[in-house]
Each structure stands twice: as structure tokens, then as C-alpha cells.
Short mmCIF file of C-alpha atoms in Angstrom, two decimals:
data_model
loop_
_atom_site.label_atom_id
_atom_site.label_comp_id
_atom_site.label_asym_id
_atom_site.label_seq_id
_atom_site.Cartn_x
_atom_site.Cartn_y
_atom_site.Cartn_z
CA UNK A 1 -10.52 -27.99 2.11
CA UNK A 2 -8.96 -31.42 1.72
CA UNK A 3 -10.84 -33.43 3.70
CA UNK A 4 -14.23 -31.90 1.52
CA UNK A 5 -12.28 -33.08 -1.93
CA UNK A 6 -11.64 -36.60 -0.08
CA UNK A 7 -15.48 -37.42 0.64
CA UNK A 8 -16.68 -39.29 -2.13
CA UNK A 9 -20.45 -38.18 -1.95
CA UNK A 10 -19.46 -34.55 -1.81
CA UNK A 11 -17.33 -34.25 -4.61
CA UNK A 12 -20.28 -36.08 -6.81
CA UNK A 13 -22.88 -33.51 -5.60
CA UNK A 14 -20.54 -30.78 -6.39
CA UNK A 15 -20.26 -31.53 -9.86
CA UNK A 16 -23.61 -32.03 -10.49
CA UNK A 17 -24.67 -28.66 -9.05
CA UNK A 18 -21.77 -27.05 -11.13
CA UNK A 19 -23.66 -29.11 -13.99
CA UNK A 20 -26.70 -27.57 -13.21
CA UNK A 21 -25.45 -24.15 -12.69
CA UNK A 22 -24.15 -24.30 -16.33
CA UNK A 23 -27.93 -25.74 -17.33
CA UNK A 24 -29.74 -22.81 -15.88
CA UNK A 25 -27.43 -20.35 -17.93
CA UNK A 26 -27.31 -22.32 -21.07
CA UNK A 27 -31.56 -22.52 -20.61
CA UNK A 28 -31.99 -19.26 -19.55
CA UNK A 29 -30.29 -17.36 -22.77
CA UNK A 30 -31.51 -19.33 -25.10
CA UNK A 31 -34.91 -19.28 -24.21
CA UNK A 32 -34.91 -15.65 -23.93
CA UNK A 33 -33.14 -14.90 -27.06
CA UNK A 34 -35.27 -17.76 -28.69
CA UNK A 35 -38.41 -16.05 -27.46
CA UNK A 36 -37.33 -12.69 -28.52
CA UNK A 37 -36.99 -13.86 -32.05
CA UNK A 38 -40.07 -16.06 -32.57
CA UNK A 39 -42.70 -13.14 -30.91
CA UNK A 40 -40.77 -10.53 -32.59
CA UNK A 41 -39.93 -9.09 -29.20
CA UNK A 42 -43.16 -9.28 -27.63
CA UNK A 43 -42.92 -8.73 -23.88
CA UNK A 44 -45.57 -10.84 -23.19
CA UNK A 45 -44.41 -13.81 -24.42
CA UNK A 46 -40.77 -12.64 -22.33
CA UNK A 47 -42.77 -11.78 -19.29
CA UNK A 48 -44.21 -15.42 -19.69
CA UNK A 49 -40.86 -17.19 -19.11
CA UNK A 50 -40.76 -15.41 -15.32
CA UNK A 51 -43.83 -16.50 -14.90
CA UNK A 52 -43.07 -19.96 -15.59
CA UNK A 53 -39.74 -19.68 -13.70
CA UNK A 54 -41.80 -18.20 -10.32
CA UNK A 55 -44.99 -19.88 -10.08
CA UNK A 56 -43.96 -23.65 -9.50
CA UNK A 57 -42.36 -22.09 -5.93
CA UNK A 58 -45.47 -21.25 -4.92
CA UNK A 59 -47.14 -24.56 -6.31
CA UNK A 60 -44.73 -26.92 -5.27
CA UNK A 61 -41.83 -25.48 -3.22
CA UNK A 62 -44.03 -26.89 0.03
CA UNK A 63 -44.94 -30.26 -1.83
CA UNK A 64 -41.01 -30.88 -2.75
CA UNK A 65 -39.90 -30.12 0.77
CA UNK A 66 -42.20 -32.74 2.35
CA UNK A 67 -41.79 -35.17 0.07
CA UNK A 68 -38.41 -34.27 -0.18
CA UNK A 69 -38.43 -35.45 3.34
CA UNK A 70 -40.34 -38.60 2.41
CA UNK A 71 -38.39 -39.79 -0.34
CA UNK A 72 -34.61 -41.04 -0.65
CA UNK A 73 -32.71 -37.77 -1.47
CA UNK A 74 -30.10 -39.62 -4.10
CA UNK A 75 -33.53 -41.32 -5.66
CA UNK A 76 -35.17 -38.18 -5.67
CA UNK A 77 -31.97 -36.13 -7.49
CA UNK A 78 -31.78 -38.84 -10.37
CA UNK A 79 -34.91 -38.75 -11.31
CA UNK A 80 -34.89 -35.23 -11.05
CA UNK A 81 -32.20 -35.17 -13.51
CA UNK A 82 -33.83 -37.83 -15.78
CA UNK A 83 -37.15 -35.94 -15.98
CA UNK A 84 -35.01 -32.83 -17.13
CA UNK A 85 -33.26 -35.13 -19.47
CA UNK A 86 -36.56 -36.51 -21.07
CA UNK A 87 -38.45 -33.20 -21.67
CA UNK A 88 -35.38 -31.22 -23.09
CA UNK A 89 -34.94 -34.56 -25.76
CA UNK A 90 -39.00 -34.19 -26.13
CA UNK A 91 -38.88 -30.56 -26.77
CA UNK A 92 -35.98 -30.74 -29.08
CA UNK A 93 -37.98 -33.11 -31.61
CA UNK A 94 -41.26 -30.68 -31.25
CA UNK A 95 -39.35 -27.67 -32.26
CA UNK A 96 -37.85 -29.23 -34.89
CA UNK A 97 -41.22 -29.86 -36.11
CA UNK A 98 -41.97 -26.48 -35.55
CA UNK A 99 -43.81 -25.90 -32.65
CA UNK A 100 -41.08 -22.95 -30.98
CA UNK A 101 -44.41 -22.35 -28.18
CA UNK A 102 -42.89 -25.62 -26.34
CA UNK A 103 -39.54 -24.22 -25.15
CA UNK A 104 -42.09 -22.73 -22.48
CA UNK A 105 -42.33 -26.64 -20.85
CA UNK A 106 -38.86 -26.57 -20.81
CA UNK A 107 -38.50 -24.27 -17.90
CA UNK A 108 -41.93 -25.19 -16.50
CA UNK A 109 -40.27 -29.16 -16.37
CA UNK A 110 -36.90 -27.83 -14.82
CA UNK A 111 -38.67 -24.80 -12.08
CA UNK A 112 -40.92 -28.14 -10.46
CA UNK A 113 -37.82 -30.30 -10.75
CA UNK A 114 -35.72 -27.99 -8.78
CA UNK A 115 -38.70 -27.91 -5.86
CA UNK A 116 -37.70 -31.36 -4.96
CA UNK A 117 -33.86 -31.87 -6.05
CA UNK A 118 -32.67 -28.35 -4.11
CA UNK A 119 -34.02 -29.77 -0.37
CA UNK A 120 -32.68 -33.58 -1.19
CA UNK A 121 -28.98 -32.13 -2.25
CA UNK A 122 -29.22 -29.94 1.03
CA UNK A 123 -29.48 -33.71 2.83
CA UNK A 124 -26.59 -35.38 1.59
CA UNK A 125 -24.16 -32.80 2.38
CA UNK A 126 -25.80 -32.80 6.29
CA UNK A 127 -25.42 -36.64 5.68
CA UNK A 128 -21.97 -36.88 4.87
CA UNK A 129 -20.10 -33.94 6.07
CA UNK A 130 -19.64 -33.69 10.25
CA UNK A 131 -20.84 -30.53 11.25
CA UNK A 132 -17.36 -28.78 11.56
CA UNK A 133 -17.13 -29.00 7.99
CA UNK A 134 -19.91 -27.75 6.94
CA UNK A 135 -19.03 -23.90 6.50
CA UNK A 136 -15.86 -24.34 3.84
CA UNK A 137 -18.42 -26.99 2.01
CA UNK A 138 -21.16 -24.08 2.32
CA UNK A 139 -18.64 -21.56 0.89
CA UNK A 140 -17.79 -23.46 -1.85
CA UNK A 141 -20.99 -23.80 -2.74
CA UNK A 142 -21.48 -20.51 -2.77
CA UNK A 143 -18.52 -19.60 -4.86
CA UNK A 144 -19.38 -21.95 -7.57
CA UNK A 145 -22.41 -19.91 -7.72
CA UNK A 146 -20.56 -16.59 -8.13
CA UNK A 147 -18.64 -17.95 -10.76
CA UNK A 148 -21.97 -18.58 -12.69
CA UNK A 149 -23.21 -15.68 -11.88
CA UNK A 150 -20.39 -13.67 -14.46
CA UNK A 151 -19.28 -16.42 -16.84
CA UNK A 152 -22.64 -17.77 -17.40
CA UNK A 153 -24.41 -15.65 -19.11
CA UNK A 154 -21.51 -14.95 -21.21
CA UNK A 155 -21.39 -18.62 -22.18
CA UNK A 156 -25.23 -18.74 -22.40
CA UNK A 157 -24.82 -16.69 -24.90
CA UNK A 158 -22.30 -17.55 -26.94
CA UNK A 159 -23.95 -20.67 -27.49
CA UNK A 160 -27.07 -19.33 -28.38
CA UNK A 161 -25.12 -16.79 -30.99
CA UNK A 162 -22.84 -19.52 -32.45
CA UNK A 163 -24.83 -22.62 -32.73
CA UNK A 164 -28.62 -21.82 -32.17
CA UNK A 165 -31.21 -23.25 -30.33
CA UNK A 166 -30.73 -26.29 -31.31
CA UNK A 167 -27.09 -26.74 -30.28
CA UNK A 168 -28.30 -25.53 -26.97
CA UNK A 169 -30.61 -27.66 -26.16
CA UNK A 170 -28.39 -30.52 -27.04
CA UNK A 171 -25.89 -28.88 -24.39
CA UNK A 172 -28.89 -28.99 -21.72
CA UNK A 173 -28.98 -32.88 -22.62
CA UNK A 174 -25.36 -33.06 -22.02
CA UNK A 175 -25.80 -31.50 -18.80
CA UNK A 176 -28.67 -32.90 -17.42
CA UNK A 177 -27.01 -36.31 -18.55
CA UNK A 178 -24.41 -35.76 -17.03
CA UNK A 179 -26.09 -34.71 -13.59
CA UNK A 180 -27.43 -37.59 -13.70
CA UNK A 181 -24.76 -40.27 -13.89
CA UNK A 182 -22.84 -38.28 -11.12
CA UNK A 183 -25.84 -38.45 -8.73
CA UNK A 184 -25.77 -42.41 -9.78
CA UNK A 185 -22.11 -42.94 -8.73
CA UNK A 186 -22.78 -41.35 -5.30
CA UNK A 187 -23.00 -44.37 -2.16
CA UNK A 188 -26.30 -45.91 -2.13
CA UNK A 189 -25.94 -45.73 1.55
CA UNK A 190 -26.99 -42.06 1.98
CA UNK A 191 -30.16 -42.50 1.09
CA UNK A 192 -30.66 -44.74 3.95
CA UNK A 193 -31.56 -43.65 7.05
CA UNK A 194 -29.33 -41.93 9.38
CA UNK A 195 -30.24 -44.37 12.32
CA UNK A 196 -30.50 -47.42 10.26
CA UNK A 197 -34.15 -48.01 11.08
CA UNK A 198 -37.14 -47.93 8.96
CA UNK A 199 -39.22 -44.70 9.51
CA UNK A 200 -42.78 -44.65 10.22
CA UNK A 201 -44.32 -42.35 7.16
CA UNK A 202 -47.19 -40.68 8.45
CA UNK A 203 -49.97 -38.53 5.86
CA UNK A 204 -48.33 -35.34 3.93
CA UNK A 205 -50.86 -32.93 6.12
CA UNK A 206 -49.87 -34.31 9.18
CA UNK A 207 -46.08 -33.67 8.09
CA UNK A 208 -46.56 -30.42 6.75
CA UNK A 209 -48.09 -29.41 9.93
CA UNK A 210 -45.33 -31.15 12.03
CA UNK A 211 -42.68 -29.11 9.81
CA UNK A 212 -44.69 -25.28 10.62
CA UNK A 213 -44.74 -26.48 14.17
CA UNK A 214 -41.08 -27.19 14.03
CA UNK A 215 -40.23 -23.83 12.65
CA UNK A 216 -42.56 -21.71 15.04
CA UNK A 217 -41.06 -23.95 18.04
CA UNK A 218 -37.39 -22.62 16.99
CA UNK A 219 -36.42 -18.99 17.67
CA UNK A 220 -33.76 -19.47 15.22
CA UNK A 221 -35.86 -20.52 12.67
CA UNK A 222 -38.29 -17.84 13.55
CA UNK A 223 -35.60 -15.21 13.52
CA UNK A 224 -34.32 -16.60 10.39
CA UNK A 225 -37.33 -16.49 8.38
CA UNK A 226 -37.68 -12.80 9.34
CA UNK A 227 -34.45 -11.80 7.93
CA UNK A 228 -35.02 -13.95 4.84
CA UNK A 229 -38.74 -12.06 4.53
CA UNK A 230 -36.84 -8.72 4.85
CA UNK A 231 -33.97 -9.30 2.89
CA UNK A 232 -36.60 -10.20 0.32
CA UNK A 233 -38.60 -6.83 0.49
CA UNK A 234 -35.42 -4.76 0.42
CA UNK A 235 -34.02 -6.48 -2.89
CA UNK A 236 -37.42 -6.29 -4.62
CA UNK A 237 -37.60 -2.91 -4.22
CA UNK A 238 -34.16 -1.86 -5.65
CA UNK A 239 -33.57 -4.72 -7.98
CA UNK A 240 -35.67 -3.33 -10.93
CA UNK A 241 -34.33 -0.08 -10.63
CA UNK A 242 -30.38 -0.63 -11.31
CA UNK A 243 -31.18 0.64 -14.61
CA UNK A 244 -32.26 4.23 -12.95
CA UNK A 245 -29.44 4.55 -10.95
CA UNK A 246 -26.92 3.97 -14.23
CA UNK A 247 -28.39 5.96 -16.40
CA UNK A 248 -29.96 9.52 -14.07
CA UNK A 249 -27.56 8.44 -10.81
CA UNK A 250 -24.19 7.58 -13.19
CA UNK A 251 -25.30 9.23 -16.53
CA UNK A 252 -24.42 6.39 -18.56
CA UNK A 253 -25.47 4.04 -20.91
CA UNK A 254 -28.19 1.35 -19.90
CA UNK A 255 -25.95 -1.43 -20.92
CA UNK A 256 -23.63 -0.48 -18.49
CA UNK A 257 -26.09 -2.57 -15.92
CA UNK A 258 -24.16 -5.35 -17.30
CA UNK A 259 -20.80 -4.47 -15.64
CA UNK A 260 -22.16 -3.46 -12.20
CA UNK A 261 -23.65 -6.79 -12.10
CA UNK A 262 -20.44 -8.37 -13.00
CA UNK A 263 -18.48 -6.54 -10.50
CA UNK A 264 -20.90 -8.01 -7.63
CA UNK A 265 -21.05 -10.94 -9.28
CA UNK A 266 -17.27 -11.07 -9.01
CA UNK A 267 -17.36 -9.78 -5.48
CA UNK A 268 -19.24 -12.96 -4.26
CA UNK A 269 -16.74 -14.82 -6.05
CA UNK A 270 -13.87 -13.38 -4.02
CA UNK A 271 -15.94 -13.75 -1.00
CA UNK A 272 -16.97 -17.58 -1.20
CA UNK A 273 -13.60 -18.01 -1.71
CA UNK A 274 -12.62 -15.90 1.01
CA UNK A 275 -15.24 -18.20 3.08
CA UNK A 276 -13.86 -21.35 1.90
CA UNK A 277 -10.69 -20.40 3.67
CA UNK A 278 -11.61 -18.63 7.24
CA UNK A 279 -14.43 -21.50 7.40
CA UNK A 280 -14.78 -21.90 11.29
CA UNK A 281 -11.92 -19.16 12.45
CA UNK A 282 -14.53 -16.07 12.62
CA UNK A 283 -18.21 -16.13 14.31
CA UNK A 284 -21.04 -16.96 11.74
CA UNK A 285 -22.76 -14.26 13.74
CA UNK A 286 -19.84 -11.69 12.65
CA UNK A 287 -20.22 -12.82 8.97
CA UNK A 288 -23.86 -12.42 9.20
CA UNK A 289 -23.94 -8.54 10.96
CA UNK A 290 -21.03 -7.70 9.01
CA UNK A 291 -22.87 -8.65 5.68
CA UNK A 292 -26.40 -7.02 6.16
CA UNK A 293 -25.05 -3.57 7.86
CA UNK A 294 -22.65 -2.97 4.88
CA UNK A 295 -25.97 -3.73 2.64
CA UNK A 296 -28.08 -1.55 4.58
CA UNK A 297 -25.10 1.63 3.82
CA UNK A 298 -24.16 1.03 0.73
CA UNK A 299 -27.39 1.28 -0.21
CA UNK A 300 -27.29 4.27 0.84
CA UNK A 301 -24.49 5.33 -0.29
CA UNK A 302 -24.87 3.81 -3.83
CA UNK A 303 -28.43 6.23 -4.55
CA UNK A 304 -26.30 9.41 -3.84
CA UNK A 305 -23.07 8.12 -5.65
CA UNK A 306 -22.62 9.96 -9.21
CA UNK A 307 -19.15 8.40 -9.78
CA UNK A 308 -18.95 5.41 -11.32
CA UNK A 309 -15.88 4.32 -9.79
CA UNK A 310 -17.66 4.63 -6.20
CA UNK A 311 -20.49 2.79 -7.22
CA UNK A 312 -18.34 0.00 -9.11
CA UNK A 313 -16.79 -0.38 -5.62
CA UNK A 314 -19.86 -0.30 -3.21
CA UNK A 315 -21.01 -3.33 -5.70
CA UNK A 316 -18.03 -5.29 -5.13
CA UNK A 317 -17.45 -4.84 -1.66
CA UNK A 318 -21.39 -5.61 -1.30
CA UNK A 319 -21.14 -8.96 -3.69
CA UNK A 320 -18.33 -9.69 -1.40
CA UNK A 321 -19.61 -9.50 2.19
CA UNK A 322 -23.19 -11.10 1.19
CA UNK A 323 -21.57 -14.15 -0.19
CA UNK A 324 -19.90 -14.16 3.57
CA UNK A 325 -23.33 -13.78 5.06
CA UNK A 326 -25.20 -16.15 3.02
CA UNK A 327 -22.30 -18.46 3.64
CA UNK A 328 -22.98 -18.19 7.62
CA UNK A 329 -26.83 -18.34 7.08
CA UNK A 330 -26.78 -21.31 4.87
CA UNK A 331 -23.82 -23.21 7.40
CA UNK A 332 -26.39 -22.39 10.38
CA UNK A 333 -29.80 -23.89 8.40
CA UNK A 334 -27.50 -27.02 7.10
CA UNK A 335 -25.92 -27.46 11.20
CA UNK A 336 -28.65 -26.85 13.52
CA UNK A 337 -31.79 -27.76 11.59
CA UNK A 338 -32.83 -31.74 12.17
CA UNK A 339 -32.36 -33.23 8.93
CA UNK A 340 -35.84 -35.04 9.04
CA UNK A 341 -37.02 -31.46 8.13
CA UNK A 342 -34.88 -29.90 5.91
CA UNK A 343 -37.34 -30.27 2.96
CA UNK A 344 -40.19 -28.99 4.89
CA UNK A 345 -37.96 -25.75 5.91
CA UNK A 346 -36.69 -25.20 2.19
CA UNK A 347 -40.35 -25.43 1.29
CA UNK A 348 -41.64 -22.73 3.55
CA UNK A 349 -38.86 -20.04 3.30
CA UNK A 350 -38.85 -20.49 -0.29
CA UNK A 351 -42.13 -19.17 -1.49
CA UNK A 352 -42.10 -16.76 1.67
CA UNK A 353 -38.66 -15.09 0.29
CA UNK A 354 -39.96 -15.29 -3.68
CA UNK A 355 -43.73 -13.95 -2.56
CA UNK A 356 -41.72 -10.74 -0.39
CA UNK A 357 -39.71 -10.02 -3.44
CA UNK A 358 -41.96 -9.98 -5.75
CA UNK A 359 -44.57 -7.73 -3.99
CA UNK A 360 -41.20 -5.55 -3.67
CA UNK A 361 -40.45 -5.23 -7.09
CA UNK A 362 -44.18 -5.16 -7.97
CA UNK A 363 -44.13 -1.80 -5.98
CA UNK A 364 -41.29 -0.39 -6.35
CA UNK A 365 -42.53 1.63 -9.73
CA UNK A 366 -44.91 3.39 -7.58
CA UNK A 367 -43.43 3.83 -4.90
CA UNK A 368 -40.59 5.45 -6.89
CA UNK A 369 -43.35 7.53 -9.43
CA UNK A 370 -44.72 8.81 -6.07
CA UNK A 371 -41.89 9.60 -4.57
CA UNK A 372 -37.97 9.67 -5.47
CA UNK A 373 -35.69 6.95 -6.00
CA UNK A 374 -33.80 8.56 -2.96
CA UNK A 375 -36.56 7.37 -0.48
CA UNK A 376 -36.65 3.59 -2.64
CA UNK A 377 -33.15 3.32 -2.04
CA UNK A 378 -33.80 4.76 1.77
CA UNK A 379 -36.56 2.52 2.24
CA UNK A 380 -34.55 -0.75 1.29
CA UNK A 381 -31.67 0.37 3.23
CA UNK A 382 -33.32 0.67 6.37
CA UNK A 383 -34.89 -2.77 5.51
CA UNK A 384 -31.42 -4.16 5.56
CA UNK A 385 -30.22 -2.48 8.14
CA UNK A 386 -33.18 -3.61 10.26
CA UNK A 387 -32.02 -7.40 9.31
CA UNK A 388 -28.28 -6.78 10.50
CA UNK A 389 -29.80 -5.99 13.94
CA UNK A 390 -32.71 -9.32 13.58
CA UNK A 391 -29.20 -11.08 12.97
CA UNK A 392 -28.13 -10.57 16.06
CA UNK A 393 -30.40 -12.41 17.87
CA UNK A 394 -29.75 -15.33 16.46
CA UNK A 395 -28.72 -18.11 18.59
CA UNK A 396 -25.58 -19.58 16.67
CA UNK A 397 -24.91 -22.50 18.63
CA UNK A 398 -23.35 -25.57 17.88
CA UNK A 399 -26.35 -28.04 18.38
CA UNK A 400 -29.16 -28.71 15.90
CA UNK A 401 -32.89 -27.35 16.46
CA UNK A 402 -33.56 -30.48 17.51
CA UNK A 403 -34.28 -32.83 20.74
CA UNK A 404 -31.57 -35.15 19.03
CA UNK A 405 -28.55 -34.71 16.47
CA UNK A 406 -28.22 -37.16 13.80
CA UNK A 407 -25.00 -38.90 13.19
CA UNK A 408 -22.92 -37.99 10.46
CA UNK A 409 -21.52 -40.51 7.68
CA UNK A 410 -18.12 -40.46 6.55
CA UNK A 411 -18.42 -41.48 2.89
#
């Protein structure tokens, strides 16, 4: 792990994603407690802010990633975070005068934002970091995550409760400020290009078709976007239903969803960690199997559980081995993909992934209504277990998708 905390540009990026992370969380529970109290819980004002928070991936996940690919990725992150900066200090002064409906352009701003900053911060780490490391810088990623994942809400929150909405979105100023300045301190040289030479920028169809050619010219990319479209399915399909297996499964309280999540939430936690430290010593392929199979029982497992304790465990142990696998799956895209097209990849498995899971949990009421939750659960688990097996086929090698591997910076 040292030599990650002695690379300059790393370190910056790292605390600006751990800026954002606390953003999201600060955004997200204050504009749905906001929203509760200003429709006087109407759900279709609450259903709006998903909405909002889905339908820029589909509108501009593809745009970002090729003009993520265009532009400068430091440039594009620091605007990213000014823009963020600018419409939070706008909608603070329209509230105030009264108008509560903007808080909706809030998370509109920030969803399109993320389209473009998510591919260029992908960049920089395959720009500084030599491949080698790019597995413990994955995992800690991925742990920093986690950590969001059970102390974010909480401080989301608490905020919210304390201080109001104003005192959040004064935090989100903080934050996005913040971002920003640490983006500005990273090396101007990154955003140069990685052979020194001035590239030729050819139209955005053109590119766009170049990046689906690249993708359906890789079996590894083709492999991986089939796991990523059934991992997808599977999760939409037992995600909204958590609440069914606590209460008729577990025979307790629907607010004891809350602690399940937490204990997968804390799982992950353990397991980037866990990642951090083996980075390199086991097979990416191992991670990866070992990950999805255990998904594919315990889902099984979890639907015929009625003790709490069980479940509580299955959740952990599940959190723990998917942050392992996501580790391996992110290390391979960051490794083996040319960088050139890292946008244009981000920007097609995106909306695939979001479009799968929502058409899962858009079905899974049915499906469950016309059947049991038993054969829901089933169904998903097969799903997974059928990606374990897709995993194997991947070819984890050590060279990039690519005719030629870029040099790496040391920064």
C-alpha cells in the first residue's frame, strides 16, 4: 500500500472521491427527507428523485464516455466539480426564496455530472499507477465505498435532523469545493497524452462506433458485459423484496432492513480491505468465481432461512466476497482495457447494467404475485450462479485489450 499513498495524483483522486462519496449521502437524505416534508409524503414526488437519479445514464452515460475520451480527464473532473458547486449555491438562494420544487435540479445537475467525471477519474489512476498496482488501488477504492455505504446514511441524516436543509446544502458546497481544489492540485501532466503527441480527434459517431467495435472485437469485454447484464437482472429482481424476506421469511419488523443492509454493507468493508492486502497474491479469476457462486447460494439459502442470525451471516459473508469480486472485475477493466476507450466502455456497460436492473425490479412484483418469492429468489440465484460459470471464461491476462499498452506515469 505504500507506494499507492506515495503517488501524488492518486492520493488527490482519492480524496476527492471520498469527498464525493460523503456528497451523494449528504444529497441523498436530505432531498428525500426534504421531499417527504414539502409533498406531505407524496410518493410521486419521492418516486421523482429516482427518476432523476436514473435517467441521465441512459441520456448521457454514452455521451460522457466519448467525450470523456475526448476531453482532458483532470479538465473534465474540475469542472465537473465546479458545475456541482454552482447549482447547489443556485439552488440554495431559490429555496430560500421559496421555491423547495428546485432541490429536483440538484440531483438532475450532479446524475449528468457524474456521466463524465466517473470515466475521466477511471483514466488517471490507469495513468499513474503501473499495472501491478492497480488491484490494492482498486480495493481501496472499493472499501472507501463500503465505508459509505453504513456511515453515510447515518451522517446524511443527522445533518438533515440537526441543521436542516439548509445546513446541508451548505455541506454539499463544502464538498463539492473541496473536490474541486483537490482535482486542481493534481499534475497538469496527466491530462496530457500518454505518448506525448497530439491526437487526431475524429467526429463523436465515428468514435462511438470505434468504441462498440472495440468491445465486440474483445472476448473479455464481451464476456464481461454478460456478467455485468446478469448480475444486473439477478439484483433487480431481489433488491425490492428485502423487505418480504424480513418481515414473512424473519418475522420481524420492516425496519430491521436497515441492519441487514448494514451488515453487507460492513461485509464489503472487511472485504476491500481484505483486497487491499492480498492485491496480486490470489488469481483475479479466483476472486471473481469465488464471489458470484457464493451469491448464486446464498441466495438460496437466504429465501429459506427463518433465523435471523443465519441470514445476518449469509449478508456479511455475501457483502464480503462481492467487494473481492468487484475488486478483480474492476482491476481487469482498469489493466487490460486501452485507455483511449475507457470512457466509451463506462458509457456502454453503464446504461446496459442500470436498463437490466431496472426491468428486474420492474418485474419482480409480478413475478413474485404470480408465483412465490421462493422461485424470485430461485430465479436470481441461478442468474448468479450462471455468471460464476460466464466468469470463468474470462481471459485474465496481463496485457491490455489492445494492439499496444500505454506507458504508465509515475507521478
Amino acid at each position: 500500500m505504500k507506494h499507492l499513498f506515495s503517488n501524488r495524483s492518486f492520493v488527490l483522486l482519492m480524496l476527492s472521491d471520498l469527498l464525493q462519496n460523503v456528497g451523494i449521502w449528504i444529497r441523498n437524505m436530505a432531498l428525500l427527507f426534504f421531499i417527504m416534508e414539502k409533498s406531505g409524503g407524496d410518493p410521486v414526488a419521492v418516486s421523482l428523485i429516482t427518476v432523476i437519479e436514473y435517467a441521465p445514464i441512459f441520456l448521457f452515460s454514452i455521451v460522457g464516455g466519448v467525450l470523456a475520451d475526448r476531453w482532458r480527464p483532470k479538465r473534465t473532473m474540475l469542472w465537473g466539480d465546479i458545475l456541482s458547486f454552482l447549482s447547489v449555491l443556485l439552488i440554495f438562494f431559490v429555496v430560500a426564496a421559496g421555491y423547495w420544487q428546485a432541490v429536483f435540479v440538484v440531483t438532475l445537475v450532479s446524475a449528468i455530472v457524474s456521466q463524465f467525471s466517473q470515466p475521466s477519474s477511471m483514466k488517471i489512476i490507469k495513468r499513474c499507477l503501473p499495472d501491478e498496482h492497480v488491484p490494492a488501488a482498486t480495493a481501496l477504492s472499493q472499501t472507501m465505498m463500503s465505508l459509505f455505504v453504513i456511515a453515510g446514511p447515518i451522517a446524511g441524516t443527522a445533518i438533515f435532523q440537526s441543521f436542516g436543509l439548509e445546513a446541508s446544502l451548505l455541506s454539499l458546497l463544502a464538498v463539492f469545493g473541496g473536490s474541486a481544489l483537490l482535482v486542481a492540485c493534481i499534475p497538469s501532466s496527466i491530462d496530457s497524452s500518454v505518448d506525448g503527441s497530439a491526437e487526431e480527434k475524429s467526429s463523436f459517431v465515428k468514435e462511438l462506433r470505434e468504441g462498440m467495435s472495440y468491445v465486440g472485437a474483445s472476448r473479455m469485454l464481451k464476456f464481461m458485459l454478460i456478467i455485468y447484464v446478469i448480475l444486473a437482472l439477478g439484483s433487480g429482481l431481489i433488491q425490492p423484496l428485502d423487505i418480504f424476506v424480513v418481515t414473512n421469511r424473519l418475522h420481524l419488523d420492516m425496519t430491521g432492513v436497515q441492519w441487514f443492509t448494514a451488515l453487507e454493507g460492513f461485509g464489503m468493508l472487511v472485504g476491500g480491505v481484505t483486497a487491499a492486502v492480498i492485491a496480486g497474491r490470489l488469481k483475479g479469476s479466483v476472486l471473481l468465481f469465488s464471489g458470484l457462486a457464493f451469491l448464486g447460494v446464498s441466495t438460496f439459502v437466504e429465501v429459506l432461512s427463518v433465523w435471523p442470525l443465519l441470514t445476518g451471516t449469509l449478508r456479511f459473508l455475501t457483502g464480503f466476497l462481492l467487494a473481492l469480486a468487484q475488486t478483480a472485475l474492476t482491476a481487469v477493466m482498469i489493466r487490460q482495457v486501452d485507455e483511449k476507450f475507457v470512457g466509451r466502455l463506462n458509457g456502454l456497460m453503464t446504461p446496459a447494467f442500470t436498463a437490466m436492473l431496472l426491468i428486474g425490479s420492474g418485474s419482480t412484483g409480478v413475478f413474485m404475485a404470480s408465483t412465490s418469492i421462493f422461485a424470485v429468489y430461485f430465479t436470481a440465484g441461478i442468474l448468479f450462479l450462471m455468471a460464476s460459470l460466464i466468469s470463468l471464461r474470462l481471459p485474465f491476462s496481463a496485457e491490455p485489450a489492445s494492439t499496444a499498452s500505454p506507458a504508465v506515469r509515475e507521478i
